[in-house]
Coordinates of C-alpha atoms and ligand atoms in Angstrom, one line a residue:
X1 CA -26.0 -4.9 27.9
X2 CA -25.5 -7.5 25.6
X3 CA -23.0 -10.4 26.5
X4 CA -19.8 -10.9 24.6
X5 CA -19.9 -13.7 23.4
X6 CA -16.1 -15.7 23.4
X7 CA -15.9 -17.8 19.7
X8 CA -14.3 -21.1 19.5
X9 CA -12.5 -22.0 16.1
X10 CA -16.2 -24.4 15.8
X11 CA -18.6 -22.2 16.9
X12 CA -16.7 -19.4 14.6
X13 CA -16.6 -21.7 11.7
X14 CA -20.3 -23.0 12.3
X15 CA -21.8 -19.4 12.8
X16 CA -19.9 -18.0 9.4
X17 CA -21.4 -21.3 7.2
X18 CA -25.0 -20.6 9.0
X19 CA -24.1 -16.8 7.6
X20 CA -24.7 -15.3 10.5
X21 CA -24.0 -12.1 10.7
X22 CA -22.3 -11.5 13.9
X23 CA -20.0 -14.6 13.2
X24 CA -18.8 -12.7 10.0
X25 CA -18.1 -9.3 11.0
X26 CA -16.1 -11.4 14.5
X27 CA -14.2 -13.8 11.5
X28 CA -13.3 -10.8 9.3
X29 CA -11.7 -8.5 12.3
X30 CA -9.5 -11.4 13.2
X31 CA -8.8 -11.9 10.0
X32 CA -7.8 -7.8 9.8
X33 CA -6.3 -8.3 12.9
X34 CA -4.0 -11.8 11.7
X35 CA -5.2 -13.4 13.9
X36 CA -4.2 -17.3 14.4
X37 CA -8.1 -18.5 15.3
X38 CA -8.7 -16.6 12.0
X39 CA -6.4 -18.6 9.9
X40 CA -7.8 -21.9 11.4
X41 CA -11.1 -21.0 10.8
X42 CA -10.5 -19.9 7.2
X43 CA -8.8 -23.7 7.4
X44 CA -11.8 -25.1 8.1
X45 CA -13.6 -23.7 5.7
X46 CA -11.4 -23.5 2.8
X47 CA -13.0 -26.6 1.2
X48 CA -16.3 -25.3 1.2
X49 CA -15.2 -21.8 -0.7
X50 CA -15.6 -21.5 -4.4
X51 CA -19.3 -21.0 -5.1
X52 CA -19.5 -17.2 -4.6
X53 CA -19.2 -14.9 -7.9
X54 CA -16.5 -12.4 -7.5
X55 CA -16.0 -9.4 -9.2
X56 CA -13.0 -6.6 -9.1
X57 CA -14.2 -3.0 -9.5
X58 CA -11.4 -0.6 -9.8
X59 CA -10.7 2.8 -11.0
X60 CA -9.4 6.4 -9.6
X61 CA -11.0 8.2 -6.7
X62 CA -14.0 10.4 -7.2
X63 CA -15.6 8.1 -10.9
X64 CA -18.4 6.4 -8.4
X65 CA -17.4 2.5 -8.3
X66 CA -19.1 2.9 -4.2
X67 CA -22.2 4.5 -6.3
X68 CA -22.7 2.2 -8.9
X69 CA -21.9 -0.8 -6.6
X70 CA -24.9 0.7 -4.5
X71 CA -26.6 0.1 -7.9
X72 CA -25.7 -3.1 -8.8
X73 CA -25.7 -4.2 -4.8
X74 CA -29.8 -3.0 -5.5
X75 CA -30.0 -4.8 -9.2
X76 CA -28.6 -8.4 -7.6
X77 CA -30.9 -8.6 -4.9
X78 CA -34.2 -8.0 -6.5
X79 CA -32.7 -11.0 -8.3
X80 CA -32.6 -13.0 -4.9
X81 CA -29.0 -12.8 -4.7
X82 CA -26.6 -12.6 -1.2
X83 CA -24.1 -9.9 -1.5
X84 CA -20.5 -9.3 0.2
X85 CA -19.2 -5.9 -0.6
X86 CA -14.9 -5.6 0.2
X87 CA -14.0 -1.7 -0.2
X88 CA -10.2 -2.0 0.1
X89 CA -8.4 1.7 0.6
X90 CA -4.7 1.1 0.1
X91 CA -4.0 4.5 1.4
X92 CA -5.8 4.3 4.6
X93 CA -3.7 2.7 7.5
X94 CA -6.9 2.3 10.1
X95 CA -10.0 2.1 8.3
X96 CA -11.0 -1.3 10.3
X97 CA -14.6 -2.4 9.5
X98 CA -15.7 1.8 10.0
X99 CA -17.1 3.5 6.6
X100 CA -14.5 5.4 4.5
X101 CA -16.8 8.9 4.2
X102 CA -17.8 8.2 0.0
X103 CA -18.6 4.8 1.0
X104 CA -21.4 6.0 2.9
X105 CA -23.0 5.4 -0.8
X106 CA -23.5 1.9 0.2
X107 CA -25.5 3.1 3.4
X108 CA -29.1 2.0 1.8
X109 CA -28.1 -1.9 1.7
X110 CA -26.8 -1.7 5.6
X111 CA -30.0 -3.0 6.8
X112 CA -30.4 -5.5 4.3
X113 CA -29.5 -9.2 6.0
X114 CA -28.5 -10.4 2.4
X115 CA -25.8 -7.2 2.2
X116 CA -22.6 -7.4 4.3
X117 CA -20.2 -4.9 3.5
X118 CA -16.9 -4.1 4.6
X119 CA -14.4 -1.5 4.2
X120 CA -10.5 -2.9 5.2
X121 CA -7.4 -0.2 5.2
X122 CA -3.8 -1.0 5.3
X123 CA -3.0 -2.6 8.6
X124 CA 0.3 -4.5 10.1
X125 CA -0.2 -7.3 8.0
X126 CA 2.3 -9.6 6.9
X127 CA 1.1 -10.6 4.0
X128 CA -0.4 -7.2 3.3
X129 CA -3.8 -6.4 1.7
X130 CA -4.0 -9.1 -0.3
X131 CA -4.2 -11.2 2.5
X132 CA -6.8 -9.9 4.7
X133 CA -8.7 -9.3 1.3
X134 CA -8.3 -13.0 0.2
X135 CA -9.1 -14.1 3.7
X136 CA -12.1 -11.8 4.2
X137 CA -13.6 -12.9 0.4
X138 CA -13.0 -16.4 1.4
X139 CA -14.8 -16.1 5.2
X140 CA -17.9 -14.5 2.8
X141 CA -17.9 -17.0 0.3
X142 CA -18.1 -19.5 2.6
X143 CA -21.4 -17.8 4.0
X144 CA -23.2 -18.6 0.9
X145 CA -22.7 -14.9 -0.7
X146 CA -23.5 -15.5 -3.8
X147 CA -21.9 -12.3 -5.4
X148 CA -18.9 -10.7 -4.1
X149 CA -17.8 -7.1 -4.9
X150 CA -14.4 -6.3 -4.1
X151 CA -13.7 -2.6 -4.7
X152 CA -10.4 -1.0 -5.1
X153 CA -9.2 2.0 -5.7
X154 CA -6.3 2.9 -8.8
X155 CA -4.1 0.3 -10.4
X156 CA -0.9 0.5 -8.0
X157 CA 0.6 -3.2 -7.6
X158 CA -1.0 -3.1 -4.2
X159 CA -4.8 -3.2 -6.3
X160 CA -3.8 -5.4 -8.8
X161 CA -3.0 -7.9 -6.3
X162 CA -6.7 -7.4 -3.9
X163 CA -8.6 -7.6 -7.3
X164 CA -6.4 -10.7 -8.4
X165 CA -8.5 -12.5 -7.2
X166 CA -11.7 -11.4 -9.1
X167 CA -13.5 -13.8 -11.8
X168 CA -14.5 -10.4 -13.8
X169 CA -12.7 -7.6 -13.3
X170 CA -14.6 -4.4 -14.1
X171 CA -13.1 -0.6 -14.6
X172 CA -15.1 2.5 -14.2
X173 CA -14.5 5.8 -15.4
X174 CA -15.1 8.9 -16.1
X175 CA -14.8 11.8 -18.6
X176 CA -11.2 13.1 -17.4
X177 CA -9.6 9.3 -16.4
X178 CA -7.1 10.7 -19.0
X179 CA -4.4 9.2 -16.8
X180 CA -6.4 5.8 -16.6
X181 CA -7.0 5.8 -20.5
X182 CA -2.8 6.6 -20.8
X183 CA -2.1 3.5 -18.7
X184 CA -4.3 1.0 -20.8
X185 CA -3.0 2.3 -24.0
X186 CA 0.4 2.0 -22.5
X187 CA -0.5 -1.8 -21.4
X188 CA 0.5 -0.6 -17.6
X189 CA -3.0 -1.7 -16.6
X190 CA -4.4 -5.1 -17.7
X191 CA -6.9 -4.5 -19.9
X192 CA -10.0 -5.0 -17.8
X193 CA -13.3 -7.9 -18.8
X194 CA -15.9 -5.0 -18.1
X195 CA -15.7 -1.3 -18.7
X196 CA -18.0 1.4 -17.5
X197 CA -17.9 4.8 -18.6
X198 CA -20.2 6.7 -16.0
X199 CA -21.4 10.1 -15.1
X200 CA -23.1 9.9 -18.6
X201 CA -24.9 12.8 -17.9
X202 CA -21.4 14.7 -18.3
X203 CA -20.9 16.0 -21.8
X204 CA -18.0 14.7 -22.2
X205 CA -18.6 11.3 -21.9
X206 CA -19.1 9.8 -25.5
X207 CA -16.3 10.9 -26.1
X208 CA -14.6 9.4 -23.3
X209 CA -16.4 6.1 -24.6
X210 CA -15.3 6.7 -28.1
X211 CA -11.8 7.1 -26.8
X212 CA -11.7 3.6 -24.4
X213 CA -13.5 2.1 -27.6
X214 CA -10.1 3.4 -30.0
X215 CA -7.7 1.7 -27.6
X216 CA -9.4 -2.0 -27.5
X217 CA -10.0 -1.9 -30.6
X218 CA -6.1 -1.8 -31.1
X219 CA -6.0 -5.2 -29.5
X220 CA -7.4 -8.3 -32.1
X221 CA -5.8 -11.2 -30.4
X222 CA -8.1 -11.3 -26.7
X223 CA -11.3 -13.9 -27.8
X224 CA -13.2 -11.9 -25.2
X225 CA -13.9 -8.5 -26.5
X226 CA -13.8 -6.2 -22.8
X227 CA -17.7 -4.3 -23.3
X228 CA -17.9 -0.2 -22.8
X229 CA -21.0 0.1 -21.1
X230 CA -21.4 4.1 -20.4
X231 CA -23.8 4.7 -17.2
X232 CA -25.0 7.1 -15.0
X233 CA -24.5 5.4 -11.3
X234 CA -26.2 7.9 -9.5
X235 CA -29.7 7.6 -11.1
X236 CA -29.1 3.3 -11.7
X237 CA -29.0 4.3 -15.6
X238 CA -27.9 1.3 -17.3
X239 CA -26.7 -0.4 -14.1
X240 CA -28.4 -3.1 -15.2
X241 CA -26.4 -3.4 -18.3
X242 CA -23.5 -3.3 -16.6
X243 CA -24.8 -6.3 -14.9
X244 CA -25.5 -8.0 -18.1
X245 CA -22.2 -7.6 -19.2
X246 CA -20.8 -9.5 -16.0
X247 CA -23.1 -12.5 -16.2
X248 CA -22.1 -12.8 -20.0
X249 CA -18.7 -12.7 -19.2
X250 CA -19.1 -15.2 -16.7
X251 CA -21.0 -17.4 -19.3
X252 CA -17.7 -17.1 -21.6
X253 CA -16.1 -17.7 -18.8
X254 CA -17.9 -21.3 -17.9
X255 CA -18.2 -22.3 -21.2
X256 CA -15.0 -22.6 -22.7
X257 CA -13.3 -24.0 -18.7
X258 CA -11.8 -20.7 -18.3
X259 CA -13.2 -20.4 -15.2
X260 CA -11.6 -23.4 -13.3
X261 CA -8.1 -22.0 -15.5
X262 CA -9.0 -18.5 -14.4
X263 CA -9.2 -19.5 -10.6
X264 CA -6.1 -21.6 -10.4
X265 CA -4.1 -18.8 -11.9
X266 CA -5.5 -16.7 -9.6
X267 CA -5.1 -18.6 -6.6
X268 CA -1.5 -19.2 -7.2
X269 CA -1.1 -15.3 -8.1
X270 CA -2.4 -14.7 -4.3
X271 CA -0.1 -17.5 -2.8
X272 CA 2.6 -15.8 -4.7
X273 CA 1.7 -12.3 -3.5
X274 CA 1.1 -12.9 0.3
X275 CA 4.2 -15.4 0.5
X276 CA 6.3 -12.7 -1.3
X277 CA 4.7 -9.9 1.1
X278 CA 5.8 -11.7 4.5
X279 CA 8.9 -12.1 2.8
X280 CA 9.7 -8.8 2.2
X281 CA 8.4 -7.8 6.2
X282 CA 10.8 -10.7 7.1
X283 CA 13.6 -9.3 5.1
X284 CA 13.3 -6.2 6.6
X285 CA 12.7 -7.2 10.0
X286 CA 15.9 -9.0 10.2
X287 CA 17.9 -6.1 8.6
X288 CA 16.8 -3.9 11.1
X289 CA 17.5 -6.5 14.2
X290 CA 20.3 -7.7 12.9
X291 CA 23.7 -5.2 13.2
X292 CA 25.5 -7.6 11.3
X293 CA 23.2 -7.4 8.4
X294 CA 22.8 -3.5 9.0
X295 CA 26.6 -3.4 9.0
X296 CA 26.8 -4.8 5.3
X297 CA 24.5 -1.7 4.2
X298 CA 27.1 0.7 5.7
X299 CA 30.4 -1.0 4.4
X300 CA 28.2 -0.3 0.8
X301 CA 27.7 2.7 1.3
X302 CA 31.3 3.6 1.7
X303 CA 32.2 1.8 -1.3
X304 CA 33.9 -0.8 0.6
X305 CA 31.8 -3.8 -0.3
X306 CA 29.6 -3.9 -3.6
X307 CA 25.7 -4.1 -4.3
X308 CA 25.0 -7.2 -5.5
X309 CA 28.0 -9.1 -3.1
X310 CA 25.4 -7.3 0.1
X311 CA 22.4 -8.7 -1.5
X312 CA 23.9 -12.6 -1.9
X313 CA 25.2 -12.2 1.7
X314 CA 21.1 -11.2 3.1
X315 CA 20.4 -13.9 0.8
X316 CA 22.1 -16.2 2.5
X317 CA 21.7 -14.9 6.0
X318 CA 18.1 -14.7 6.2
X319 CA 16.6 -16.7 4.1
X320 CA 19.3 -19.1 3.5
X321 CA 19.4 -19.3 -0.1
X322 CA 22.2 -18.6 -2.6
X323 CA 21.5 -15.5 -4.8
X324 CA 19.7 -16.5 -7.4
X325 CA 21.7 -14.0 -9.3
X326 CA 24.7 -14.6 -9.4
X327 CA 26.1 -16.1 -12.6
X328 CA 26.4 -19.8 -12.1
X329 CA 22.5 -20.2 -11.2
X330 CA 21.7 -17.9 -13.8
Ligands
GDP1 P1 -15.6 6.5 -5.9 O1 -14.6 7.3 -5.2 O2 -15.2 6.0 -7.3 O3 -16.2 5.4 -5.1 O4 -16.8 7.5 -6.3 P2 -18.2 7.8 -5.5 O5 -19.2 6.7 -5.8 O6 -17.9 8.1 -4.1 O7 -18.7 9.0 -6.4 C1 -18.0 10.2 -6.5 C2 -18.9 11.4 -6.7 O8 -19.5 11.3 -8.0 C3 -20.0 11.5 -5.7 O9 -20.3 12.8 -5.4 C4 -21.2 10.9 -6.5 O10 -22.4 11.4 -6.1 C5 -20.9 11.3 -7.9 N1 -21.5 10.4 -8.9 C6 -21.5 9.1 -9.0 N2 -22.1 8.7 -10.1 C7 -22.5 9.7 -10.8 C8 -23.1 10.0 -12.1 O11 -23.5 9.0 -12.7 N3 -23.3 11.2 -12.5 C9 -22.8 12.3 -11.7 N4 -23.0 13.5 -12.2 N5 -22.2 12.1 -10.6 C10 -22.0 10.9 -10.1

């Protein structure tokens, strides 16, 4: 039987930057877990982050982002390239490091040393999933992945915020993402940097692509023009396209410093997101331990104390603020 082995915040730290793999799967469940050795080791190695290549695939259930990720996981390492997959599943509360069943896509890289991949579900976090999803892309980055794929599924805020993080953000479809296609032309979802129309062995799908095309071409103010690459994931048809299309985009990226802008906006868009996150657990905690506070919801709802007055008296009360509200801050 083998012998568990007890980390230290060093030898955790030491065995993640030697990218070993045991290390990393033990740094990312603390991590899942919120851990405190986890946040100290992510510490330690924050400085050291900022090498790895990340990119956001997104889109609904069922268009084959796990299947063409498979591809591209296959296309990047015959180029010599580490991988770290994230496959983040908003509406699953326990997935923890296990497979979600259409992730089993990615099986054919689990053997690969260069491949680590991890599936994360919504847990008791504080700061939610784009936490443990920042955390776990940082813990990889600082193995020396070279590429990381963070996968997500639909474009809820909860998505938005685990792909925030992503240098290129790609979308894939299908013929049918009617509802998809709705929300770009309705600018409810950010116009992605890379588009893949896939199952282009479906009949439908040219005109799918002519329809995506229509809607960008509506926007003349972006300088980066998002590509439409259709493909058909399951057979690695123009995977390798799709690939292209990220590594120019990086180029544009790099060459005008929109990376480094990219980043910090990013970065502070996370910061934002978890801080606001515990805040909103914290808020909610202390409502619901505090009868006072609890007291103030039922004096509202009998009409004997207003909205807005309950909300500057929480204010106040938990996080000691004054509501930024009410009309002399305003
Ligand atoms: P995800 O939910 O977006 O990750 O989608 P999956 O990768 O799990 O794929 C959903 C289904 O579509 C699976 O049954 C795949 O085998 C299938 N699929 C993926 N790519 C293609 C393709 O290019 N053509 C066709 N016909 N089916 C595909």
């Amino acid at each position: 039987m083998a012998r568990r082995r007890e980390w230290t915040r060093e030898t955790l730290a030491a065995g993640v930057r030697a990218g070993d793999t045991r290390a990393l799967a033990r740094a990312i469940t603390l991590v899942e877990n919120s851990d405190p050795l986890a946040y100290e080791v992510v510490r330690d190695l924050y400085p050291e982050t900022g090498r790895a290549y990340t990119i956001g695939v997104t889109g609904p259930p069922g268009v084959g982002k796990s299947t063409l990720i498979g591809a591209l996981v296959r296309h990047v390492r015959e180029q010599d390239m580490s991988v770290g997959v994230i496959s983040v599943d908003p509406s699953s509360p326990f997935t923890h490091g296990a497979l979600l069943g259409d992730r089993i896509r990615l099986a054919d890289h689990f053997l690969d040393p260069g491949v680590f991949i991890r599936s994360m579900g919504t847990r008791g976090h504080l700061g939610g999933l784009a936490e443990s999803s920042l955390q776990t892309m940082l813990v990889l980055d600082a193995a020396g992945k070279d590429v990381i794929f963070l996968e997500t599924v639909g474009a809820g805020q909860s998505e938005v915020e685990v792909i925030g993080v992503a240098d290129t953000v790609l979308l894939v479809l299908m013929p049918g993402s009617g509802d998809s296609v709705q929300a770009l032309k309705a600018g409810i979802m950010e116009i992605p940097d890379v588009i893949a129309v896939n199952k282009s062995d479906h009949p439908a799908a040219k005109t799918m692509l002519n329809e995506v095309r229509s809607i960008l071409a509506l926007d003349h103010e972006r300088a980066w023009k998002p590509p439409i690459v259709l493909t058909e994931a399951m057979r690695s048809e123009n995977v390798d396209q799709v690939w292209a299309e990220v590594e120019r985009h990086r180029s544009f990226l790099e060459e005008h410093g929109g990376l480094e802008e990219r980043r910090r906006r990013n970065l502070a868009g996370e910061v934002f997101a978890v801080a606001s996150a515990r805040a909103k657990t914290h808020l909610e905690h202390a409502v619901r331990d505090d009868p006072e506070l609890r007291r103030l919801l039922d004096e509202v709802q009998r009409r004997e104390l207003d909205p807005l007055t309950a909300v500057r008296e929480i204010m106040e009360k938990v996080f000691k603020v004054e509501d930024g509200n009410s009309p002399d801050t305003r």
